[in-house]
mmCIF file of C-alpha atoms in Angstrom:
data_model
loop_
_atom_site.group_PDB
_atom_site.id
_atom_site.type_symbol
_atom_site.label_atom_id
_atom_site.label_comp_id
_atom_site.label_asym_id
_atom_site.label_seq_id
_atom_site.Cartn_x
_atom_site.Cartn_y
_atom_site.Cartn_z
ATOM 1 C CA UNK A 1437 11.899 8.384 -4.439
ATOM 2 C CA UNK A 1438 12.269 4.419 -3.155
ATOM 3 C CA UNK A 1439 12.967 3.833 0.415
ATOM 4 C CA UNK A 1440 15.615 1.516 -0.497
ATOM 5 C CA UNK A 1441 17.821 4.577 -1.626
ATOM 6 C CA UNK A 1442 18.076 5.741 1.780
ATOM 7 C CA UNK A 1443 21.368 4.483 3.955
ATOM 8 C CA UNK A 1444 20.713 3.482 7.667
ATOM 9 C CA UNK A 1445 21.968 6.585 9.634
ATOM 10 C CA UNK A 1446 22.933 6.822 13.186
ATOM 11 C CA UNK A 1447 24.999 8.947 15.452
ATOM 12 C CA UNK A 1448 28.419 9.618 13.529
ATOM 13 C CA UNK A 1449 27.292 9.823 10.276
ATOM 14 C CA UNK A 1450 28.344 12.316 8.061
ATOM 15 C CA UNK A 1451 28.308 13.735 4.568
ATOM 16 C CA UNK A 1452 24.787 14.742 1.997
ATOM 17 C CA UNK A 1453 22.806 11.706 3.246
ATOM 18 C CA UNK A 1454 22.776 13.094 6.967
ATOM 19 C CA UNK A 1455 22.434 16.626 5.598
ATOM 20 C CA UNK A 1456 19.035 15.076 3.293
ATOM 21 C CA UNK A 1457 17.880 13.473 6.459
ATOM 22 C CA UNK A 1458 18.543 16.682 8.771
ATOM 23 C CA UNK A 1459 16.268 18.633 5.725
ATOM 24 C CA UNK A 1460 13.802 16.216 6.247
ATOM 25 C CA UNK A 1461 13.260 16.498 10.052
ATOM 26 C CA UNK A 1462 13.155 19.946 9.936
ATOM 27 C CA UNK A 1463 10.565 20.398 7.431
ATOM 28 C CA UNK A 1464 8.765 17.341 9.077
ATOM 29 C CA UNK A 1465 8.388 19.702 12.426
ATOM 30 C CA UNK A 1466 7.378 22.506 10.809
ATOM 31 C CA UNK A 1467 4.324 20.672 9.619
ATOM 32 C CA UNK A 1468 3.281 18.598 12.703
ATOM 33 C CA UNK A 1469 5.986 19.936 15.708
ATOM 34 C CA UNK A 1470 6.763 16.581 17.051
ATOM 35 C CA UNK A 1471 8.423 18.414 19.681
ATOM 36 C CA UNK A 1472 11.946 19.266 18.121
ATOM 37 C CA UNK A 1473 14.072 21.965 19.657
ATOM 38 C CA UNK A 1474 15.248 24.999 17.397
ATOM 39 C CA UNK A 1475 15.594 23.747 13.392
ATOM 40 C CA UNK A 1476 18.793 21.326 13.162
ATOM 41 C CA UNK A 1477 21.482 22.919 11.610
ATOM 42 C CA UNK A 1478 21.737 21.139 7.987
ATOM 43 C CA UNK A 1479 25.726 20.442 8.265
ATOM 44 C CA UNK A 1480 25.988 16.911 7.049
ATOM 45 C CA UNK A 1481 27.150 15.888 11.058
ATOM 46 C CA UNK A 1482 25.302 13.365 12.845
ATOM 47 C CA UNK A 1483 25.557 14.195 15.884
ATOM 48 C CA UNK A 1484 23.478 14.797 19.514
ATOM 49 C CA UNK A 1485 20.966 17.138 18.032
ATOM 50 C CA UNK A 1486 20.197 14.949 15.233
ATOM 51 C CA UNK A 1487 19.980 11.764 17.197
ATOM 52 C CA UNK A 1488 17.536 13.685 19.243
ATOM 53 C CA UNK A 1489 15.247 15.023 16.818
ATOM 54 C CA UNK A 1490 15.050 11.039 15.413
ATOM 55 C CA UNK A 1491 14.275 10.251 18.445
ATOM 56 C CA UNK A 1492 11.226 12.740 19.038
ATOM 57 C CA UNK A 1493 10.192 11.814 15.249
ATOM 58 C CA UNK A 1494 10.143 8.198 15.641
ATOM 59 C CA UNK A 1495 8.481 8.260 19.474
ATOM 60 C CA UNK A 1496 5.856 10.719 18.036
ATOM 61 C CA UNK A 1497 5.045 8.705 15.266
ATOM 62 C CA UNK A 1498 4.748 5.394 16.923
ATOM 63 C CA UNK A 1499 8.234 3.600 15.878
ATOM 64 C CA UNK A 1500 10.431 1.614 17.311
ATOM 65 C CA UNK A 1501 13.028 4.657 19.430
ATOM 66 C CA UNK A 1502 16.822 3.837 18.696
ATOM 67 C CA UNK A 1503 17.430 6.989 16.964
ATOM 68 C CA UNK A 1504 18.748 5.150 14.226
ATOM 69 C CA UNK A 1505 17.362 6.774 10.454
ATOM 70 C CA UNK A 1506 16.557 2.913 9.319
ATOM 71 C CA UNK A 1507 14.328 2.205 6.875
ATOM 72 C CA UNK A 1508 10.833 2.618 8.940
ATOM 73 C CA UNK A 1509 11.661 6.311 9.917
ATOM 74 C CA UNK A 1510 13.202 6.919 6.254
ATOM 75 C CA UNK A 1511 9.206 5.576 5.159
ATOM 76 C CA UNK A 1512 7.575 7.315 7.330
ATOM 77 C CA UNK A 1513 9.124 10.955 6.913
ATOM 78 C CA UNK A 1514 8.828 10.277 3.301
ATOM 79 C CA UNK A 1515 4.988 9.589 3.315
ATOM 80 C CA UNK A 1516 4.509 12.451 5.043
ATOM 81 C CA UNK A 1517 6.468 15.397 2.930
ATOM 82 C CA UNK A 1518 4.899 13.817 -0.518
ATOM 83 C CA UNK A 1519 3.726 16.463 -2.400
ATOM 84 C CA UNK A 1520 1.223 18.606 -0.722
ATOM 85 C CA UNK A 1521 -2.327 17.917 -2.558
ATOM 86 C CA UNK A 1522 -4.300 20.846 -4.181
ATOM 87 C CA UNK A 1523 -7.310 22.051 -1.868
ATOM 88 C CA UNK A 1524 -10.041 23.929 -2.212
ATOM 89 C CA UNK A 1525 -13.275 24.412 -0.634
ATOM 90 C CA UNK A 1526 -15.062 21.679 -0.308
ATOM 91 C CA UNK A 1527 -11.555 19.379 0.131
ATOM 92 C CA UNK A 1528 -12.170 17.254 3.484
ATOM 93 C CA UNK A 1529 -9.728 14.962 5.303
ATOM 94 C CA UNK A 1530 -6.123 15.081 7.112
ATOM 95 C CA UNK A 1531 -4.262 17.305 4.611
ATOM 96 C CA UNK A 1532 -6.771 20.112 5.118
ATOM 97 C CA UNK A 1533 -6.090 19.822 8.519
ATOM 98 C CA UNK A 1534 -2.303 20.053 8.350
ATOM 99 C CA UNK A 1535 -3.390 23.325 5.807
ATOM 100 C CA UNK A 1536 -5.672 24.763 9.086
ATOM 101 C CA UNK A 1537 -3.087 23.933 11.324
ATOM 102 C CA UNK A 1538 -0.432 25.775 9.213
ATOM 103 C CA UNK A 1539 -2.856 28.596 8.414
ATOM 104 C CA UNK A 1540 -3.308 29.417 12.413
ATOM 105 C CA UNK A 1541 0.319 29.489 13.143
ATOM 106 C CA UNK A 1542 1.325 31.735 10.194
ATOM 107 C CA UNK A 1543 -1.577 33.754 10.782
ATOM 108 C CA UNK A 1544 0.203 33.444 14.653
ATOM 109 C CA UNK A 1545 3.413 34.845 13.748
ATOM 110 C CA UNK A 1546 2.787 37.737 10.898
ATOM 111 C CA UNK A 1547 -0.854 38.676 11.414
ATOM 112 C CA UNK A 1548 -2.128 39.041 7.558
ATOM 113 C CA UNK A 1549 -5.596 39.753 8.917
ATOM 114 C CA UNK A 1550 -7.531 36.184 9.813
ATOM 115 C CA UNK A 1551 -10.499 35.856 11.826
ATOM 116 C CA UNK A 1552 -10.227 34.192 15.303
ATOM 117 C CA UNK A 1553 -8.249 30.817 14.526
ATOM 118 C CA UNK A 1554 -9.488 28.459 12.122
ATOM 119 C CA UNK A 1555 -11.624 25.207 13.924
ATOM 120 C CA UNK A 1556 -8.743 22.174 12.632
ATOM 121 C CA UNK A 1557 -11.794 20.223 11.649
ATOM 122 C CA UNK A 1558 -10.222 18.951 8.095
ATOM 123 C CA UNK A 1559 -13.616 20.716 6.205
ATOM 124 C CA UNK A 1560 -12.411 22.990 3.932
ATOM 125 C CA UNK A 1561 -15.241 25.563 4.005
ATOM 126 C CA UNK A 1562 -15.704 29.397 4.054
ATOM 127 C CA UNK A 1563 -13.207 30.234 6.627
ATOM 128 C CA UNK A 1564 -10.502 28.329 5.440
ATOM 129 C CA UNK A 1565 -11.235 30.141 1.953
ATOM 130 C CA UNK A 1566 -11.096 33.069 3.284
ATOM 131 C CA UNK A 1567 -8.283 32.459 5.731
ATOM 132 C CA UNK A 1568 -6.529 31.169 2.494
ATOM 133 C CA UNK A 1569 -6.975 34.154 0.479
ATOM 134 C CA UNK A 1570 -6.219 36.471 3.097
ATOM 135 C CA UNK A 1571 -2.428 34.406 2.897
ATOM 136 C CA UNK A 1572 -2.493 34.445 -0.689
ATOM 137 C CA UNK A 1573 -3.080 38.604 -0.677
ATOM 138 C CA UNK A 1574 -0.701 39.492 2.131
ATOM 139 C CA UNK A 1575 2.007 37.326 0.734
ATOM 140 C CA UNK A 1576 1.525 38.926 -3.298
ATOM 141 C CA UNK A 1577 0.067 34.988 -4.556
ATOM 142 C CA UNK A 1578 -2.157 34.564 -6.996
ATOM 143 C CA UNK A 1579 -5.383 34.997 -4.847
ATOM 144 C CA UNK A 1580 -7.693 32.156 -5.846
ATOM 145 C CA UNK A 1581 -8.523 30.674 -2.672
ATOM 146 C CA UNK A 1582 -6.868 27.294 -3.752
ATOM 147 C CA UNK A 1583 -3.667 25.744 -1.760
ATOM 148 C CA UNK A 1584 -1.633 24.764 -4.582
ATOM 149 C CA UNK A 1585 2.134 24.661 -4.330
ATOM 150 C CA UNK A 1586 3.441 27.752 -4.050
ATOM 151 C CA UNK A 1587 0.601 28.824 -1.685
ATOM 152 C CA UNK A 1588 1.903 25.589 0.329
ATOM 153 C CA UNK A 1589 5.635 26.072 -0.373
ATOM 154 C CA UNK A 1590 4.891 30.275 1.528
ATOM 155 C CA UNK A 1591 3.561 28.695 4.562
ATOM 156 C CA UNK A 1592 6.436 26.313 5.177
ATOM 157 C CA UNK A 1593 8.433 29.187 4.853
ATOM 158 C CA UNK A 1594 6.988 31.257 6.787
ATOM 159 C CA UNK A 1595 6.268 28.644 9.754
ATOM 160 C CA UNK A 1596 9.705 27.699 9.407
#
């Protein structure tokens, strides 16, 4: 998926492009909440709730704020909903934070029987193996203590 495929959106817009891009914020907030109100409502219409949430995504991520979906923001949301990598203990580094950070909210909103909130340290150790299984068993996943994608593609869904 090349940047270059992406039109320049802006206030207006309309049709599958704006409905792709609309998608993309939503599942971009679910993963870091750059401070979105409610999900956008994927309807293909660019309109005042859409300009807003490019706005929030492009001040929270350092861009240049004209709530236009140019090629920058199109780059940036892209690099960030790549494929989630496969982790397991002993993984270290930013995506097993975003995997903590997901973890606590789920854990936040249904309960399936975590200790106290994971530390968001990025160090993939006990407690994230257990707070992973735990997920995996409460949600009927294979229980291997590994975030693969359908253990990641259950906690989007269930933060979202």
């Amino acid at each position: 998926m090349s940047t270059q495929t992406y039109p320049t959106l802006q206030k207006g817009s309309k049709g599958e492009s704006v409905k792709h891009l609309q998608d993309l914020l939503n599942r971009a907030d679910r993963q870091k909440n750059f401070g979105n109100p409610p999900p956008l409502n994927v309807d293909g219409d660019f309109g005042s709730n859409t300009d807003t949430a490019v706005r929030n995504f492009q001040k929270f991520y350092g861009l240049s704020v004209d709530g236009i979906a140019g090629p920058k923001t199109w780059e940036k949301l892209e690099q960030l909903l790549k494929a989630h990598p496969t982790l397991q203990k002993g993984s270290k580094g930013e995506s097993v934070k975003n995997l903590q950070d997901l973890l606590n909210r789920a854990d936040r909103q249904k309960n399936f029987g975590n200790p106290p909130p994971l530390n968001v340290d990025g160090d993939f150790g006990s407690n994230t193996d257990t707070a992973v299984r735990n997920f995996q068993k409460f949600y009927g996943l294979s229980i291997d203590g590994i975030a693969g994608p359908k253990t990641w593609e259950k906690l989007e869904q269930v933060v979202g």
